[in-house]
């Protein structure tokens, strides 16, 4: 229902950030723990604490500015629409603050919008801090070493690389079409025609390349089962391994403590 | 593409089929939970249980579907998936920034479904959401809907809908109905019924008219998803026909089920991965 406007260019440069000595899976577990905390303990204090912690970690990793910029692209439109939908129109609200035409601002609506905005902002900042910090090749190597299908790593790395380059390709196609006389006319018809003249060559080019890449991958034994060797160095330590497992177990217990009673309650209600 | 020096890729096995089926069951069970439990507490602010159950259930489903489907995909399909993800993201970003109540963020997923079948379409939907969440984590809870779109596109192609172009918009509307039905409760539970752009305006309109949150979000989802999938399916089918035959006939699914209209291929029914001669 919500659609992104953040671009992949920011992520493409994440490979250049210093990931330090932290294992990408440790970062993933830390981000996952933050997300679980936001969802399991529904309170303003938890959301604010997780948001603050994520911003502090991003500042330590020297990616604060990029995290804030990327998160703003997602959170600001979300916050505006949350305030419009729930702040102005909240029929369940009882404490009316202002009435302007059909709009009825209530304190309950504002509180609801605020809670949703803060929780979403916390989740978005935690996850963006991870995705902008992590080096995708290291993450891919770490996942494949632990038995995740190599296909997942290939698709992840290939898509992120392609997403960063496709903007430049679209620009080249547009310039070529303009050289052939493309003029974007006003109105939806003109825009659709211009979009078709750019998108169709892009799709044809990408699909054709995918066919060639498939032949190259096949020739290199991509479809074969078995373990893959990786030359990518993966920083790790005993302390990090202990931290990862501890956090993962704690998260599993927390999730189970919330999910199991909820599901049991629904099942009991259905049985009655 | 296979030759005598390589070993065949792992194919479907009872274990992988079971994992895929369990993934589908997890999606259905999670969805059923959300439908049964949602009306009680949505307007009282974000709660712990519903959102966590939704994300846990769909997360387990995603892992099971990945484990069941990914290792069985032929390399031809695997190489196409990143292209589909990029198309989803590029077109979705473009349309998402306008005030048109459609997304066009699943054209790549539908195209893969048409060319490579339901399993590949579902995997593309899941992977697309996963990769996209690196830029925008708010799309992650909608992974189940994206998988359903890809799976239904593959199913439509399997039954000859793309061969009869006039049926494509109908298949799009049916898929839009399913996608809206899946995404509406997630939007309510995880994002409190907040949507941006034109869908948000539709929700605000119905809230102003006094409808409750679930009704408004569901109406907004249907208003957006039905026309969106109609356009998406039509555009994806047009793109599939615009591709050169040597590209489309690389896919065993296209050859075996004669997905695209045109003369019958002599290579129909060949073993997977073996390319048909270029037209």
PDB file of C-alpha atoms in Angstrom, chain B residues 20-261:
ATOM      1  CA  UNK B  20       6.556 -25.052  -1.097  1.00  0.00           C
ATOM      2  CA  UNK B  21       3.178 -26.406   0.021  1.00  0.00           C
ATOM      3  CA  UNK B  22       3.988 -25.592   3.671  1.00  0.00           C
ATOM      4  CA  UNK B  23       4.945 -22.063   2.606  1.00  0.00           C
ATOM      5  CA  UNK B  24       1.580 -21.651   0.890  1.00  0.00           C
ATOM      6  CA  UNK B  25      -0.165 -23.046   3.996  1.00  0.00           C
ATOM      7  CA  UNK B  26       1.732 -20.549   6.186  1.00  0.00           C
ATOM      8  CA  UNK B  27       0.527 -17.670   3.976  1.00  0.00           C
ATOM      9  CA  UNK B  28      -3.082 -18.868   4.137  1.00  0.00           C
ATOM     10  CA  UNK B  29      -2.963 -19.536   7.905  1.00  0.00           C
ATOM     11  CA  UNK B  30      -1.435 -16.113   8.633  1.00  0.00           C
ATOM     12  CA  UNK B  31      -4.001 -14.428   6.436  1.00  0.00           C
ATOM     13  CA  UNK B  32      -6.828 -16.315   8.147  1.00  0.00           C
ATOM     14  CA  UNK B  33      -5.492 -15.200  11.537  1.00  0.00           C
ATOM     15  CA  UNK B  34      -5.396 -11.573  10.412  1.00  0.00           C
ATOM     16  CA  UNK B  35      -8.958 -11.716   9.101  1.00  0.00           C
ATOM     17  CA  UNK B  36     -10.330 -13.363  12.238  1.00  0.00           C
ATOM     18  CA  UNK B  37      -8.466 -11.173  14.739  1.00  0.00           C
ATOM     19  CA  UNK B  38      -8.288  -7.741  13.103  1.00  0.00           C
ATOM     20  CA  UNK B  39     -11.573  -5.950  13.889  1.00  0.00           C
ATOM     21  CA  UNK B  40     -11.062  -5.953  17.649  1.00  0.00           C
ATOM     22  CA  UNK B  41      -8.191  -3.558  18.134  1.00  0.00           C
ATOM     23  CA  UNK B  42      -7.188  -1.637  15.025  1.00  0.00           C
ATOM     24  CA  UNK B  43      -8.488   1.763  16.014  1.00  0.00           C
ATOM     25  CA  UNK B  44      -6.921   1.636  19.486  1.00  0.00           C
ATOM     26  CA  UNK B  45      -3.400   2.182  18.214  1.00  0.00           C
ATOM     27  CA  UNK B  46      -0.667  -0.210  17.092  1.00  0.00           C
ATOM     28  CA  UNK B  47      -0.674  -3.428  19.099  1.00  0.00           C
ATOM     29  CA  UNK B  48       1.976  -6.069  19.517  1.00  0.00           C
ATOM     30  CA  UNK B  49       0.229  -9.288  18.592  1.00  0.00           C
ATOM     31  CA  UNK B  50      -1.295  -8.730  15.175  1.00  0.00           C
ATOM     32  CA  UNK B  51       1.707  -7.104  13.496  1.00  0.00           C
ATOM     33  CA  UNK B  52       4.135  -9.620  14.966  1.00  0.00           C
ATOM     34  CA  UNK B  53       1.948 -12.588  13.968  1.00  0.00           C
ATOM     35  CA  UNK B  54       1.652 -11.152  10.446  1.00  0.00           C
ATOM     36  CA  UNK B  55       5.380 -10.611  10.013  1.00  0.00           C
ATOM     37  CA  UNK B  56       6.337 -13.921  11.668  1.00  0.00           C
ATOM     38  CA  UNK B  57       3.843 -15.929   9.624  1.00  0.00           C
ATOM     39  CA  UNK B  58       4.761 -14.316   6.332  1.00  0.00           C
ATOM     40  CA  UNK B  59       8.469 -14.489   7.242  1.00  0.00           C
ATOM     41  CA  UNK B  60       8.239 -18.266   7.834  1.00  0.00           C
ATOM     42  CA  UNK B  61       6.308 -18.604   4.576  1.00  0.00           C
ATOM     43  CA  UNK B  62       9.008 -16.666   2.726  1.00  0.00           C
ATOM     44  CA  UNK B  63      11.785 -18.935   4.053  1.00  0.00           C
ATOM     45  CA  UNK B  64       9.834 -22.103   3.175  1.00  0.00           C
ATOM     46  CA  UNK B  65       8.997 -20.870  -0.324  1.00  0.00           C
ATOM     47  CA  UNK B  66      12.609 -19.849  -0.948  1.00  0.00           C
ATOM     48  CA  UNK B  67      13.865 -23.246   0.202  1.00  0.00           C
ATOM     49  CA  UNK B  68      11.289 -25.051  -1.922  1.00  0.00           C
ATOM     50  CA  UNK B  69      11.438 -23.029  -5.120  1.00  0.00           C
ATOM     51  CA  UNK B  70      14.828 -21.315  -5.536  1.00  0.00           C
ATOM     52  CA  UNK B  71      17.091 -24.380  -5.987  1.00  0.00           C
ATOM     53  CA  UNK B  72      14.784 -25.784  -8.659  1.00  0.00           C
ATOM     54  CA  UNK B  73      14.749 -22.753 -10.939  1.00  0.00           C
ATOM     55  CA  UNK B  74      16.639 -23.200 -14.230  1.00  0.00           C
ATOM     56  CA  UNK B  75      19.486 -20.781 -14.851  1.00  0.00           C
ATOM     57  CA  UNK B  76      17.541 -19.069 -17.659  1.00  0.00           C
ATOM     58  CA  UNK B  77      14.847 -18.099 -15.156  1.00  0.00           C
ATOM     59  CA  UNK B  78      17.326 -17.227 -12.422  1.00  0.00           C
ATOM     60  CA  UNK B  79      19.127 -14.776 -14.717  1.00  0.00           C
ATOM     61  CA  UNK B  80      15.804 -13.117 -15.593  1.00  0.00           C
ATOM     62  CA  UNK B  81      14.743 -12.506 -11.977  1.00  0.00           C
ATOM     63  CA  UNK B  82      17.138  -9.565 -11.304  1.00  0.00           C
ATOM     64  CA  UNK B  83      15.854  -7.930 -14.506  1.00  0.00           C
ATOM     65  CA  UNK B  84      12.289  -8.331 -13.263  1.00  0.00           C
ATOM     66  CA  UNK B  85      13.208  -6.855  -9.883  1.00  0.00           C
ATOM     67  CA  UNK B  86      14.780  -3.828 -11.527  1.00  0.00           C
ATOM     68  CA  UNK B  87      11.715  -3.311 -13.743  1.00  0.00           C
ATOM     69  CA  UNK B  88       9.467  -3.492 -10.679  1.00  0.00           C
ATOM     70  CA  UNK B  89      11.561  -0.959  -8.828  1.00  0.00           C
ATOM     71  CA  UNK B  90      12.142   1.492 -11.699  1.00  0.00           C
ATOM     72  CA  UNK B  91       8.528   1.532 -12.933  1.00  0.00           C
ATOM     73  CA  UNK B  92       7.142   1.430  -9.377  1.00  0.00           C
ATOM     74  CA  UNK B  93       9.249   4.393  -8.344  1.00  0.00           C
ATOM     75  CA  UNK B  94       8.175   6.389 -11.397  1.00  0.00           C
ATOM     76  CA  UNK B  95       4.452   5.779 -10.970  1.00  0.00           C
ATOM     77  CA  UNK B  96       4.627   5.911  -7.164  1.00  0.00           C
ATOM     78  CA  UNK B  97       5.703   9.527  -7.399  1.00  0.00           C
ATOM     79  CA  UNK B  98       2.562  10.512  -9.355  1.00  0.00           C
ATOM     80  CA  UNK B  99      -0.976  10.957  -8.098  1.00  0.00           C
ATOM     81  CA  UNK B 100      -2.321   8.112 -10.213  1.00  0.00           C
ATOM     82  CA  UNK B 101      -3.983   5.427  -8.057  1.00  0.00           C
ATOM     83  CA  UNK B 102      -1.939   2.584  -9.579  1.00  0.00           C
ATOM     84  CA  UNK B 103       1.552   1.300  -8.736  1.00  0.00           C
ATOM     85  CA  UNK B 104       2.855  -0.645 -11.786  1.00  0.00           C
ATOM     86  CA  UNK B 105       5.424  -2.144  -9.425  1.00  0.00           C
ATOM     87  CA  UNK B 106       4.890  -5.758 -10.428  1.00  0.00           C
ATOM     88  CA  UNK B 107       5.324  -5.700 -14.211  1.00  0.00           C
ATOM     89  CA  UNK B 108       8.604  -7.614 -13.920  1.00  0.00           C
ATOM     90  CA  UNK B 109       7.043 -10.199 -11.591  1.00  0.00           C
ATOM     91  CA  UNK B 110       4.127 -10.758 -13.975  1.00  0.00           C
ATOM     92  CA  UNK B 111       6.497 -10.969 -16.955  1.00  0.00           C
ATOM     93  CA  UNK B 112       8.505 -13.714 -15.209  1.00  0.00           C
ATOM     94  CA  UNK B 113       5.254 -15.499 -14.326  1.00  0.00           C
ATOM     95  CA  UNK B 114       4.242 -15.403 -18.002  1.00  0.00           C
ATOM     96  CA  UNK B 115       7.619 -16.647 -19.237  1.00  0.00           C
ATOM     97  CA  UNK B 116       8.690 -19.077 -16.513  1.00  0.00           C
ATOM     98  CA  UNK B 117       5.574 -20.197 -14.631  1.00  0.00           C
ATOM     99  CA  UNK B 118       3.944 -19.920 -11.214  1.00  0.00           C
ATOM    100  CA  UNK B 119       6.870 -21.013  -9.035  1.00  0.00           C
ATOM    101  CA  UNK B 120       9.274 -18.598 -10.739  1.00  0.00           C
ATOM    102  CA  UNK B 121       6.650 -15.836 -10.560  1.00  0.00           C
ATOM    103  CA  UNK B 122       6.124 -16.396  -6.838  1.00  0.00           C
ATOM    104  CA  UNK B 123       9.891 -16.465  -6.200  1.00  0.00           C
ATOM    105  CA  UNK B 124      10.284 -13.235  -8.186  1.00  0.00           C
ATOM    106  CA  UNK B 125       7.547 -11.563  -6.152  1.00  0.00           C
ATOM    107  CA  UNK B 126       9.230 -12.566  -2.893  1.00  0.00           C
ATOM    108  CA  UNK B 127      12.723 -11.607  -4.042  1.00  0.00           C
ATOM    109  CA  UNK B 128      11.504  -8.329  -5.468  1.00  0.00           C
ATOM    110  CA  UNK B 129      10.047  -7.380  -2.108  1.00  0.00           C
ATOM    111  CA  UNK B 130      13.204  -8.498  -0.310  1.00  0.00           C
ATOM    112  CA  UNK B 131      15.528  -6.450  -2.552  1.00  0.00           C
ATOM    113  CA  UNK B 132      13.183  -3.456  -2.560  1.00  0.00           C
ATOM    114  CA  UNK B 133      13.113  -3.483   1.240  1.00  0.00           C
ATOM    115  CA  UNK B 134      16.804  -2.527   1.133  1.00  0.00           C
ATOM    116  CA  UNK B 135      15.636   0.902  -0.126  1.00  0.00           C
ATOM    117  CA  UNK B 136      12.210   0.978   1.477  1.00  0.00           C
ATOM    118  CA  UNK B 137      11.557  -1.418   4.368  1.00  0.00           C
ATOM    119  CA  UNK B 138       7.822  -0.619   4.348  1.00  0.00           C
ATOM    120  CA  UNK B 139       7.240  -2.952   1.374  1.00  0.00           C
ATOM    121  CA  UNK B 140       8.487  -6.047   3.227  1.00  0.00           C
ATOM    122  CA  UNK B 141       5.157  -6.949   4.897  1.00  0.00           C
ATOM    123  CA  UNK B 142       3.532  -7.112   1.439  1.00  0.00           C
ATOM    124  CA  UNK B 143       5.750 -10.005   0.284  1.00  0.00           C
ATOM    125  CA  UNK B 144       2.900 -12.542   0.368  1.00  0.00           C
ATOM    126  CA  UNK B 145       0.802 -10.395  -1.960  1.00  0.00           C
ATOM    127  CA  UNK B 146       3.735 -10.038  -4.378  1.00  0.00           C
ATOM    128  CA  UNK B 147       4.230 -13.815  -4.399  1.00  0.00           C
ATOM    129  CA  UNK B 148       0.533 -14.362  -5.086  1.00  0.00           C
ATOM    130  CA  UNK B 149       0.666 -11.944  -8.042  1.00  0.00           C
ATOM    131  CA  UNK B 150       3.592 -13.827  -9.613  1.00  0.00           C
ATOM    132  CA  UNK B 151       1.985 -17.214  -8.980  1.00  0.00           C
ATOM    133  CA  UNK B 152      -1.351 -16.134 -10.490  1.00  0.00           C
ATOM    134  CA  UNK B 153       0.404 -14.655 -13.543  1.00  0.00           C
ATOM    135  CA  UNK B 154       2.101 -18.008 -14.107  1.00  0.00           C
ATOM    136  CA  UNK B 155      -1.191 -19.823 -13.656  1.00  0.00           C
ATOM    137  CA  UNK B 156      -2.903 -17.532 -16.173  1.00  0.00           C
ATOM    138  CA  UNK B 157      -0.135 -18.138 -18.718  1.00  0.00           C
ATOM    139  CA  UNK B 158      -0.291 -21.890 -18.056  1.00  0.00           C
ATOM    140  CA  UNK B 159      -3.976 -21.937 -19.026  1.00  0.00           C
ATOM    141  CA  UNK B 160      -3.478 -19.979 -22.246  1.00  0.00           C
ATOM    142  CA  UNK B 161      -4.660 -16.549 -21.119  1.00  0.00           C
ATOM    143  CA  UNK B 162      -1.691 -14.759 -22.723  1.00  0.00           C
ATOM    144  CA  UNK B 163      -2.331 -16.624 -25.982  1.00  0.00           C
ATOM    145  CA  UNK B 164      -5.824 -15.100 -26.038  1.00  0.00           C
ATOM    146  CA  UNK B 165      -4.935 -11.463 -25.464  1.00  0.00           C
ATOM    147  CA  UNK B 166      -8.523 -10.400 -24.743  1.00  0.00           C
ATOM    148  CA  UNK B 167      -8.449 -12.530 -21.554  1.00  0.00           C
ATOM    149  CA  UNK B 168      -5.346 -10.807 -20.153  1.00  0.00           C
ATOM    150  CA  UNK B 169      -7.190  -7.807 -18.579  1.00  0.00           C
ATOM    151  CA  UNK B 170      -9.680 -10.213 -16.960  1.00  0.00           C
ATOM    152  CA  UNK B 171      -6.835 -12.239 -15.438  1.00  0.00           C
ATOM    153  CA  UNK B 172      -5.354  -8.935 -14.264  1.00  0.00           C
ATOM    154  CA  UNK B 173      -8.572  -7.927 -12.504  1.00  0.00           C
ATOM    155  CA  UNK B 174      -8.860 -11.351 -10.812  1.00  0.00           C
ATOM    156  CA  UNK B 175      -5.252 -11.055  -9.638  1.00  0.00           C
ATOM    157  CA  UNK B 176      -5.915  -7.503  -8.463  1.00  0.00           C
ATOM    158  CA  UNK B 177      -8.829  -8.779  -6.400  1.00  0.00           C
ATOM    159  CA  UNK B 178      -6.603 -11.356  -4.682  1.00  0.00           C
ATOM    160  CA  UNK B 179      -3.746  -8.864  -4.188  1.00  0.00           C
ATOM    161  CA  UNK B 180      -6.094  -6.298  -2.625  1.00  0.00           C
ATOM    162  CA  UNK B 181      -7.649  -8.908  -0.353  1.00  0.00           C
ATOM    163  CA  UNK B 182      -4.187  -9.922   0.890  1.00  0.00           C
ATOM    164  CA  UNK B 183      -2.681  -6.451   1.236  1.00  0.00           C
ATOM    165  CA  UNK B 184      -5.598  -4.645   2.927  1.00  0.00           C
ATOM    166  CA  UNK B 185      -5.378  -6.384   6.340  1.00  0.00           C
ATOM    167  CA  UNK B 186      -1.588  -6.041   6.333  1.00  0.00           C
ATOM    168  CA  UNK B 187      -1.871  -2.325   5.614  1.00  0.00           C
ATOM    169  CA  UNK B 188      -4.288  -1.977   8.522  1.00  0.00           C
ATOM    170  CA  UNK B 189      -2.345  -4.038  11.033  1.00  0.00           C
ATOM    171  CA  UNK B 190       1.244  -3.092  10.247  1.00  0.00           C
ATOM    172  CA  UNK B 191       0.807   0.514   9.050  1.00  0.00           C
ATOM    173  CA  UNK B 192      -2.395   1.478  10.809  1.00  0.00           C
ATOM    174  CA  UNK B 193      -4.225   1.864   7.507  1.00  0.00           C
ATOM    175  CA  UNK B 194      -1.867   4.541   6.203  1.00  0.00           C
ATOM    176  CA  UNK B 195      -1.108   4.675   2.490  1.00  0.00           C
ATOM    177  CA  UNK B 196       0.552   7.381   0.433  1.00  0.00           C
ATOM    178  CA  UNK B 197      -0.516   9.030  -2.810  1.00  0.00           C
ATOM    179  CA  UNK B 198      -3.853   8.463  -4.450  1.00  0.00           C
ATOM    180  CA  UNK B 199      -4.632   5.352  -2.377  1.00  0.00           C
ATOM    181  CA  UNK B 200      -4.187   7.451   0.759  1.00  0.00           C
ATOM    182  CA  UNK B 201      -6.595  10.030  -0.665  1.00  0.00           C
ATOM    183  CA  UNK B 202      -9.208   7.322  -1.284  1.00  0.00           C
ATOM    184  CA  UNK B 203      -8.828   6.076   2.309  1.00  0.00           C
ATOM    185  CA  UNK B 204      -9.134   9.636   3.654  1.00  0.00           C
ATOM    186  CA  UNK B 205     -12.274  10.150   1.557  1.00  0.00           C
ATOM    187  CA  UNK B 206     -13.979   7.073   2.983  1.00  0.00           C
ATOM    188  CA  UNK B 207     -12.850   7.910   6.533  1.00  0.00           C
ATOM    189  CA  UNK B 208     -14.350  11.392   6.071  1.00  0.00           C
ATOM    190  CA  UNK B 209     -17.585   9.672   5.069  1.00  0.00           C
ATOM    191  CA  UNK B 210     -17.554   7.844   8.415  1.00  0.00           C
ATOM    192  CA  UNK B 211     -16.494   4.361   7.330  1.00  0.00           C
ATOM    193  CA  UNK B 212     -14.375   2.372   9.750  1.00  0.00           C
ATOM    194  CA  UNK B 213     -10.672   1.922   9.150  1.00  0.00           C
ATOM    195  CA  UNK B 214     -10.822  -1.642   7.807  1.00  0.00           C
ATOM    196  CA  UNK B 215     -13.606  -0.809   5.339  1.00  0.00           C
ATOM    197  CA  UNK B 216     -11.814   2.338   4.137  1.00  0.00           C
ATOM    198  CA  UNK B 217      -8.471   0.609   3.611  1.00  0.00           C
ATOM    199  CA  UNK B 218     -10.119  -2.347   1.879  1.00  0.00           C
ATOM    200  CA  UNK B 219     -11.996   0.012  -0.442  1.00  0.00           C
ATOM    201  CA  UNK B 220      -8.757   1.910  -1.119  1.00  0.00           C
ATOM    202  CA  UNK B 221      -6.927  -1.350  -1.862  1.00  0.00           C
ATOM    203  CA  UNK B 222      -9.573  -2.520  -4.328  1.00  0.00           C
ATOM    204  CA  UNK B 223      -9.734   0.923  -5.956  1.00  0.00           C
ATOM    205  CA  UNK B 224      -5.983   0.769  -6.582  1.00  0.00           C
ATOM    206  CA  UNK B 225      -5.219  -2.900  -7.130  1.00  0.00           C
ATOM    207  CA  UNK B 226      -7.907  -3.776  -9.658  1.00  0.00           C
ATOM    208  CA  UNK B 227      -6.965  -1.159 -12.287  1.00  0.00           C
ATOM    209  CA  UNK B 228      -3.298  -1.542 -11.403  1.00  0.00           C
ATOM    210  CA  UNK B 229      -3.203  -5.263 -12.139  1.00  0.00           C
ATOM    211  CA  UNK B 230      -5.356  -4.804 -15.248  1.00  0.00           C
ATOM    212  CA  UNK B 231      -2.760  -2.380 -16.649  1.00  0.00           C
ATOM    213  CA  UNK B 232       0.170  -4.434 -15.315  1.00  0.00           C
ATOM    214  CA  UNK B 233      -1.007  -7.675 -16.939  1.00  0.00           C
ATOM    215  CA  UNK B 234      -1.727  -5.918 -20.247  1.00  0.00           C
ATOM    216  CA  UNK B 235       1.676  -4.183 -20.296  1.00  0.00           C
ATOM    217  CA  UNK B 236       3.518  -7.387 -19.310  1.00  0.00           C
ATOM    218  CA  UNK B 237       1.733  -9.353 -22.049  1.00  0.00           C
ATOM    219  CA  UNK B 238       2.564  -6.623 -24.593  1.00  0.00           C
ATOM    220  CA  UNK B 239       6.215  -6.764 -23.487  1.00  0.00           C
ATOM    221  CA  UNK B 240       6.246 -10.572 -23.780  1.00  0.00           C
ATOM    222  CA  UNK B 241       5.033 -10.258 -27.391  1.00  0.00           C
ATOM    223  CA  UNK B 242       7.532  -7.439 -28.083  1.00  0.00           C
ATOM    224  CA  UNK B 243      10.455  -9.687 -27.102  1.00  0.00           C
ATOM    225  CA  UNK B 244      12.269 -11.493 -29.899  1.00  0.00           C
ATOM    226  CA  UNK B 245      11.208 -15.140 -30.251  1.00  0.00           C
ATOM    227  CA  UNK B 246      14.751 -16.302 -29.562  1.00  0.00           C
ATOM    228  CA  UNK B 247      14.413 -14.696 -26.094  1.00  0.00           C
ATOM    229  CA  UNK B 248      10.975 -16.062 -25.245  1.00  0.00           C
ATOM    230  CA  UNK B 249      11.610 -19.549 -26.650  1.00  0.00           C
ATOM    231  CA  UNK B 250      14.541 -19.957 -24.250  1.00  0.00           C
ATOM    232  CA  UNK B 251      11.969 -20.693 -21.569  1.00  0.00           C
ATOM    233  CA  UNK B 252      10.757 -24.252 -21.360  1.00  0.00           C
ATOM    234  CA  UNK B 253       7.481 -23.046 -19.812  1.00  0.00           C
ATOM    235  CA  UNK B 254       6.741 -20.932 -22.897  1.00  0.00           C
ATOM    236  CA  UNK B 255       7.546 -23.786 -25.253  1.00  0.00           C
ATOM    237  CA  UNK B 256       5.771 -26.549 -23.344  1.00  0.00           C
ATOM    238  CA  UNK B 257       2.544 -24.674 -22.682  1.00  0.00           C
ATOM    239  CA  UNK B 258       2.611 -22.565 -25.858  1.00  0.00           C
ATOM    240  CA  UNK B 259       2.165 -19.421 -23.753  1.00  0.00           C
ATOM    241  CA  UNK B 260       2.410 -16.949 -26.635  1.00  0.00           C
ATOM    242  CA  UNK B 261       0.259 -16.966 -29.741  1.00  0.00           C
TER     243      UNK B 261
END
